[in-house]
Amino acid sequence: MKRNILKHKSSPVIILLLAVLCYGCQSSMVTQKEEPTLKKIFEDDFYIGAALSGSQINAEDSATTHVIETEFNSITPENVMKWMYIHPEPDSFYFEMSDRFVELGHKNGMNVVGHALVWHSQIAEYMNEVSDSLTMVDYITSHINVIATRYKGKIDTWDVVNEAFNEDGTYRESNFYKVLGPSYLELAFSLAAAADPNAKLIYNDYNLWKPEKRQGVIRMVKQFREKGIKIDGVGIQGHWSVQGPDIAQVRSCIQDFVDADIEIMYTELDLTTLPNPWELVGAEISQNYEGSPYMNPFTDGLPDTMAVKLGERYQDIFELFVEYKENISRVTFWGVNDKQSWLNNWPIENRTNYPLLFDRASKRKLAYDYVAKVKLSETE
Ligand code: XIL
């Protein structure tokens, strides 16, 4: 029989002991109480995603892995699915990293994004040498068939074509376009739809806050729909800065896609905190800015005023996104933390940038709190 210690003669001491223990366990429960993470905070709004580097896919840093698994419910491969890596020669594919990426997503029950099937950049060299239409169709067909079939049912959304438009809304003169004209886009979407009928297929691009550019995209979507070619939405990259584009410009971009009944995903959000060379009068990126303190002002940390500015800007952006939550199904950051960000090396190499919500040690930054505040203040 169990002894009832509360009925024991010397119970005052025991009761005191229990009380202390109980207080200790309660207070440790309080301190251990999990703070809500981004995916929880925005669970009624949209997926919150991050682009993962190769070393993040390989889980090389435990703090970063923890952030990936707890904060995000969608992942995109930053590089490992790009043509030059996944299909380096016409007859050879490399799937080790992309398989690992997809497994990571499934293990964590995440929305998994494929990036990107057809893109002129980071492409295998043999693709730039193609000059006849038969070979081009052949290569695009095998690329999409093999990859989209391998991941059938495992990739939720494919960036089928990336960056096919010029700033004025005309088609970019990529080698795909030179050889096949705009039909390469139809080919790519049709092949992806046939290989994985249940995946969401999107067109992805930057600078869609520019009205002429997005009009080109909207025209294309309408043409696809008239022809019965499946296209499920648009990916708006969102490589912006602390200064711009204005919220009003971002709003009218969203509204134009909403009016055209096109689902929106923000696919590559980051906000540079550093000066851009093209904002300087007469500046050319080809000029060598490397090592220039003027272009790399925050090597010892982001000043508080800038940290607040970044936070406020993120807050404005997320307030707008939440307002359009019926139309925006995902917001993905282009990277997990500032250390990883491509903006340390683009458009000028070797700078110290602070564009994301987690710092170089994968700790939450002030900007994180500004983003969280957008929803948490609603419930206060
Ligand atoms: C970038 C990666 O982040 C870098 O690591 C790589 O060196 C270059 O490409 N638009 C896109 C992304 O669609 O694939 C790009 O990613 C950033 C711009």
XYZ file of C-alpha atoms and ligand atoms in Angstrom:
398
model
C 0.000 0.000 0.000
C 1.195 3.525 -0.764
C 2.013 5.573 2.298
C 0.086 8.783 2.506
C 2.852 11.196 3.404
C 0.448 14.056 4.028
C -1.052 12.103 6.935
C 2.357 11.362 8.440
C 3.099 12.714 11.887
C 6.101 14.819 10.876
C 4.171 16.289 8.006
C 4.899 20.052 8.540
C 8.486 19.607 7.388
C 7.416 17.446 4.514
C 4.706 19.864 3.530
C 7.202 22.702 3.543
C 9.539 20.625 1.427
C 6.762 19.827 -1.003
C 5.735 23.452 -1.176
C 9.272 24.507 -2.040
C 9.559 21.739 -4.612
C 6.230 22.607 -6.085
C 7.095 26.302 -6.301
C 10.353 25.373 -7.993
C 8.618 23.170 -10.506
C 5.985 25.809 -11.240
C 8.516 28.543 -11.755
C 10.576 26.306 -13.998
C 7.378 25.585 -15.936
C 6.946 29.319 -16.326
C 10.486 29.888 -17.568
C 10.268 26.864 -19.836
C 7.016 28.018 -21.381
C 7.705 28.082 -25.106
C 7.451 31.484 -26.718
C 5.346 31.378 -29.860
C 7.412 31.049 -33.019
C 6.807 32.602 -36.422
C 4.919 29.634 -37.859
C 2.564 29.646 -34.885
C 2.160 33.416 -34.850
C 1.116 33.464 -38.516
C -0.629 30.087 -38.618
C -3.984 31.620 -39.569
C -2.390 33.762 -42.268
C 0.226 32.077 -44.431
C 3.154 29.683 -44.422
C 6.355 31.193 -43.069
C 9.319 29.888 -45.008
C 13.071 30.107 -45.309
C 15.553 29.327 -48.051
C 18.091 26.747 -46.859
C 21.753 26.625 -47.812
C 23.617 23.346 -48.365
C 25.130 23.413 -44.884
C 21.716 24.039 -43.341
C 20.292 21.074 -45.246
C 23.176 19.059 -43.799
C 22.282 20.352 -40.298
C 25.850 21.493 -39.619
C 24.932 24.034 -36.955
C 22.534 22.967 -34.202
C 21.302 26.482 -33.293
C 20.347 27.096 -36.912
C 18.717 23.681 -37.248
C 16.651 24.472 -34.155
C 15.491 27.759 -35.682
C 14.597 26.046 -38.972
C 12.580 23.353 -37.228
C 10.795 25.578 -34.727
C 10.184 28.850 -36.581
C 9.379 27.828 -40.168
C 6.804 25.584 -41.803
C 7.993 25.953 -45.389
C 11.425 25.502 -46.956
C 12.988 26.381 -50.300
C 16.428 25.219 -51.473
C 18.620 28.318 -51.843
C 20.838 26.650 -54.447
C 20.855 22.850 -54.527
C 18.034 22.405 -57.047
C 19.374 24.901 -59.566
C 20.157 23.546 -63.008
C 23.951 23.782 -62.725
C 23.927 21.618 -59.584
C 21.115 19.175 -60.185
C 21.633 18.551 -63.920
C 25.254 19.494 -64.642
C 25.580 17.487 -67.887
C 22.850 16.513 -70.363
C 22.885 12.912 -69.146
C 23.820 13.329 -65.519
C 21.755 14.358 -62.544
C 22.915 14.921 -58.987
C 20.208 14.317 -56.419
C 22.037 13.774 -53.161
C 21.441 17.257 -51.744
C 17.982 17.766 -53.201
C 16.844 14.389 -51.801
C 18.159 15.393 -48.388
C 16.362 18.725 -48.647
C 13.034 17.079 -49.474
C 13.478 14.552 -46.644
C 14.167 17.340 -44.178
C 10.909 19.005 -45.164
C 8.917 15.807 -44.793
C 10.505 14.840 -41.519
C 9.290 18.154 -40.124
C 5.901 18.162 -41.846
C 6.766 21.282 -43.829
C 5.525 22.774 -47.060
C 8.300 21.992 -49.558
C 9.122 24.328 -52.438
C 11.191 23.423 -55.506
C 13.379 26.240 -56.863
C 13.732 26.583 -59.814
C 13.127 24.400 -62.875
C 13.850 26.897 -65.658
C 16.103 29.899 -65.010
C 18.747 31.510 -67.190
C 21.071 32.036 -64.210
C 23.094 29.352 -62.385
C 22.447 27.114 -65.366
C 24.680 24.349 -66.704
C 27.052 25.654 -69.377
C 25.794 23.249 -72.086
C 22.418 25.004 -71.978
C 23.962 28.274 -73.091
C 25.437 26.561 -76.120
C 22.133 25.200 -77.437
C 21.098 26.963 -80.643
C 18.528 24.658 -82.287
C 14.969 24.266 -81.133
C 14.891 20.448 -81.127
C 17.801 20.175 -78.719
C 16.381 22.937 -76.533
C 12.971 21.228 -76.297
C 14.716 17.936 -75.655
C 16.861 19.289 -72.808
C 14.046 21.205 -71.132
C 11.791 18.147 -71.429
C 14.259 15.754 -69.851
C 15.129 18.293 -67.129
C 11.534 18.812 -66.020
C 10.372 15.238 -66.562
C 13.170 13.676 -64.571
C 13.147 16.139 -61.676
C 9.427 16.795 -61.276
C 8.688 13.065 -61.605
C 11.301 12.136 -58.994
C 9.657 14.490 -56.513
C 6.066 13.855 -57.560
C 3.840 14.224 -54.505
C 6.817 15.418 -52.449
C 7.228 18.989 -53.650
C 4.227 21.152 -52.835
C 5.072 24.136 -55.034
C 7.409 24.442 -57.986
C 8.984 27.687 -59.155
C 8.592 26.532 -62.740
C 10.126 29.541 -64.476
C 12.204 32.186 -62.749
C 12.931 35.750 -63.948
C 11.704 35.585 -67.552
C 10.703 39.260 -67.813
C 12.549 42.520 -68.381
C 11.743 45.554 -66.280
C 9.395 46.910 -68.984
C 7.280 43.740 -69.087
C 8.776 42.322 -72.291
C 10.392 38.892 -72.303
C 14.025 38.615 -71.286
C 16.330 37.525 -74.128
C 17.575 34.422 -72.340
C 18.910 31.574 -74.426
C 15.598 29.757 -73.886
C 13.837 32.745 -75.421
C 16.318 33.192 -78.246
C 15.857 29.603 -79.350
C 12.150 28.976 -78.632
C 10.513 32.379 -78.135
C 7.873 32.671 -75.410
C 6.728 29.094 -76.089
C 9.432 27.844 -73.706
C 7.341 29.112 -70.799
C 4.282 27.195 -72.006
C 6.423 24.124 -72.528
C 7.871 24.335 -69.017
C 4.508 24.737 -67.283
C 2.853 22.008 -69.375
C 5.654 19.552 -68.624
C 5.576 20.316 -64.909
C 1.780 19.910 -64.807
C 1.998 16.557 -66.577
C 4.809 15.275 -64.347
C 3.200 16.267 -61.041
C -0.457 17.234 -61.478
C -0.966 18.047 -57.798
C 1.977 20.400 -57.305
C 1.284 24.127 -57.312
C 3.049 25.716 -60.250
C 4.165 29.306 -59.998
C 6.015 31.904 -62.020
C 8.659 33.724 -59.905
C 10.301 37.139 -60.387
C 11.706 40.270 -58.743
C 10.757 43.952 -59.005
C 7.092 43.199 -59.556
C 6.323 46.357 -57.606
C 7.113 48.006 -60.951
C 3.734 48.234 -62.734
C 5.060 47.607 -66.276
C 6.918 44.499 -65.231
C 3.993 42.895 -63.400
C 1.642 43.736 -66.281
C 3.824 41.463 -68.419
C 3.377 38.657 -65.890
C -0.371 39.207 -65.609
C -0.678 39.138 -69.428
C 1.172 35.841 -69.520
C -1.038 34.267 -66.839
C -4.157 35.350 -68.737
C -2.814 33.857 -71.969
C -2.023 30.597 -70.190
C -5.522 30.454 -68.777
C -7.072 31.060 -72.204
C -4.984 28.198 -73.580
C -5.760 25.904 -70.656
C -2.159 25.769 -69.419
C -1.932 25.248 -65.681
C -0.376 28.086 -63.687
C -1.376 28.449 -60.055
C 0.167 31.668 -58.948
C 2.932 34.179 -58.887
C 6.030 34.245 -56.728
C 7.082 37.747 -55.807
C 10.700 37.611 -54.685
C 10.826 40.658 -52.375
C 14.531 41.506 -52.434
C 13.912 44.960 -51.069
C 15.680 47.440 -48.853
C 15.051 49.302 -45.628
C 14.150 52.309 -47.785
C 12.015 50.968 -50.551
C 9.914 50.169 -52.436
C 7.186 52.201 -50.727
C 4.437 50.272 -48.989
C 2.003 51.941 -51.408
C 3.879 50.385 -54.338
C 3.866 46.968 -52.689
C 0.156 47.352 -51.999
C -0.752 48.194 -55.569
C 1.310 45.239 -56.773
C -0.675 42.911 -54.496
C -3.947 44.538 -55.513
C -3.221 44.088 -59.241
C -2.636 40.367 -58.756
C -5.736 40.117 -56.566
C -7.803 41.867 -59.250
C -6.473 39.392 -61.820
C -7.389 36.528 -59.434
C -3.794 35.301 -59.159
C -2.573 33.664 -55.937
C 0.487 35.361 -54.439
C 3.468 33.922 -52.620
C 6.300 36.097 -51.325
C 9.154 33.807 -52.134
C 12.487 35.516 -51.341
C 11.985 38.261 -48.780
C 14.993 40.150 -47.415
C 15.711 43.823 -46.745
C 19.203 45.094 -47.409
C 20.530 47.497 -44.794
C 23.455 48.617 -46.954
C 23.765 51.222 -49.708
C 23.099 49.968 -53.224
C 25.566 51.095 -55.882
C 22.794 52.001 -58.320
C 21.358 54.496 -55.847
C 24.516 56.571 -56.232
C 24.419 58.962 -59.159
C 26.398 57.553 -62.029
C 27.349 54.471 -60.040
C 28.093 51.233 -61.820
C 28.164 47.868 -60.116
C 31.060 46.938 -62.328
C 33.117 49.527 -60.442
C 35.115 47.957 -57.669
C 33.513 48.859 -54.344
C 35.104 46.037 -52.438
C 36.728 47.246 -49.234
C 35.085 50.685 -49.491
C 33.939 51.719 -45.959
C 31.248 53.936 -47.469
C 29.589 50.924 -49.087
C 30.187 48.663 -46.059
C 29.428 50.885 -43.055
C 28.290 48.369 -40.385
C 31.142 45.909 -40.036
C 30.996 46.187 -36.218
C 27.247 45.662 -35.865
C 24.036 47.352 -36.916
C 23.516 50.663 -35.062
C 20.366 50.801 -32.913
C 18.706 53.416 -35.111
C 19.128 51.162 -38.134
C 17.931 48.115 -36.200
C 14.738 49.999 -35.306
C 14.325 51.178 -38.893
C 14.647 47.610 -40.136
C 12.116 46.442 -37.553
C 9.591 49.144 -38.400
C 9.937 48.426 -42.076
C 9.372 44.697 -41.521
C 6.373 45.544 -39.372
C 4.821 47.711 -42.120
C 5.384 44.948 -44.653
C 3.863 42.232 -42.468
C 0.887 44.395 -41.563
C 0.187 44.670 -45.268
C 0.715 40.938 -45.832
C -1.700 40.075 -43.026
C -4.252 42.464 -44.496
C -4.042 40.417 -47.714
C -3.814 37.018 -46.032
C -6.671 35.665 -48.170
C -4.533 36.237 -51.252
C -1.026 35.538 -49.940
C -0.426 31.885 -49.162
C 3.264 31.983 -48.181
C 5.963 34.390 -47.056
C 9.460 32.960 -47.409
C 12.635 34.690 -46.232
C 15.667 34.334 -48.469
C 17.756 32.692 -45.798
C 17.512 31.811 -42.120
C 20.113 34.182 -40.677
C 22.266 37.183 -41.557
C 25.411 35.086 -41.770
C 23.982 33.022 -44.611
C 22.427 35.894 -46.563
C 23.500 36.236 -50.191
C 23.284 40.027 -49.599
C 26.678 39.878 -47.864
C 28.089 39.199 -51.317
C 25.672 40.777 -53.752
C 25.818 43.194 -55.502
C 29.195 43.825 -53.853
C 31.284 41.045 -52.358
C 32.459 40.741 -48.752
C 30.146 43.122 -46.951
C 28.376 42.773 -43.595
C 24.631 42.920 -44.145
C 21.705 42.468 -41.726
C 18.654 41.716 -43.877
C 16.875 38.900 -41.971
C 15.184 38.245 -38.618
C 17.941 36.098 -37.077
C 21.506 37.246 -36.411
C 24.773 35.559 -37.289
C 24.403 33.166 -34.345
C 20.774 32.388 -35.315
C 19.413 34.444 -32.402
C 16.237 36.469 -32.818
C 16.920 40.108 -33.714
C 14.940 43.183 -32.773
C 13.279 42.978 -36.207
C 11.822 39.606 -35.163
C 9.896 41.289 -32.337
C 8.522 43.908 -34.717
C 7.230 41.169 -37.017
C 5.764 39.166 -34.113
C 4.117 42.328 -32.776
C 1.968 42.529 -35.907
C -0.050 39.552 -34.662
C 0.654 39.369 -30.942
C -0.683 42.884 -30.346
C -3.965 41.806 -31.993
C -4.657 39.409 -29.132
C -3.509 41.646 -26.258
C 21.021 33.423 -54.914
C 21.605 32.616 -53.771
O 21.075 33.102 -52.566
C 23.114 32.704 -53.762
O 23.666 31.834 -52.788
C 23.657 32.347 -55.147
O 25.051 32.539 -55.156
C 23.010 33.203 -56.204
O 21.590 33.055 -56.150
N 16.834 35.365 -57.133
C 16.666 34.002 -57.045
C 17.555 33.226 -56.170
O 15.674 33.474 -57.590
O 17.770 31.921 -56.638
C 18.890 33.909 -55.941
O 19.625 33.168 -54.983
C 18.680 35.336 -55.503
C 17.919 36.110 -56.558
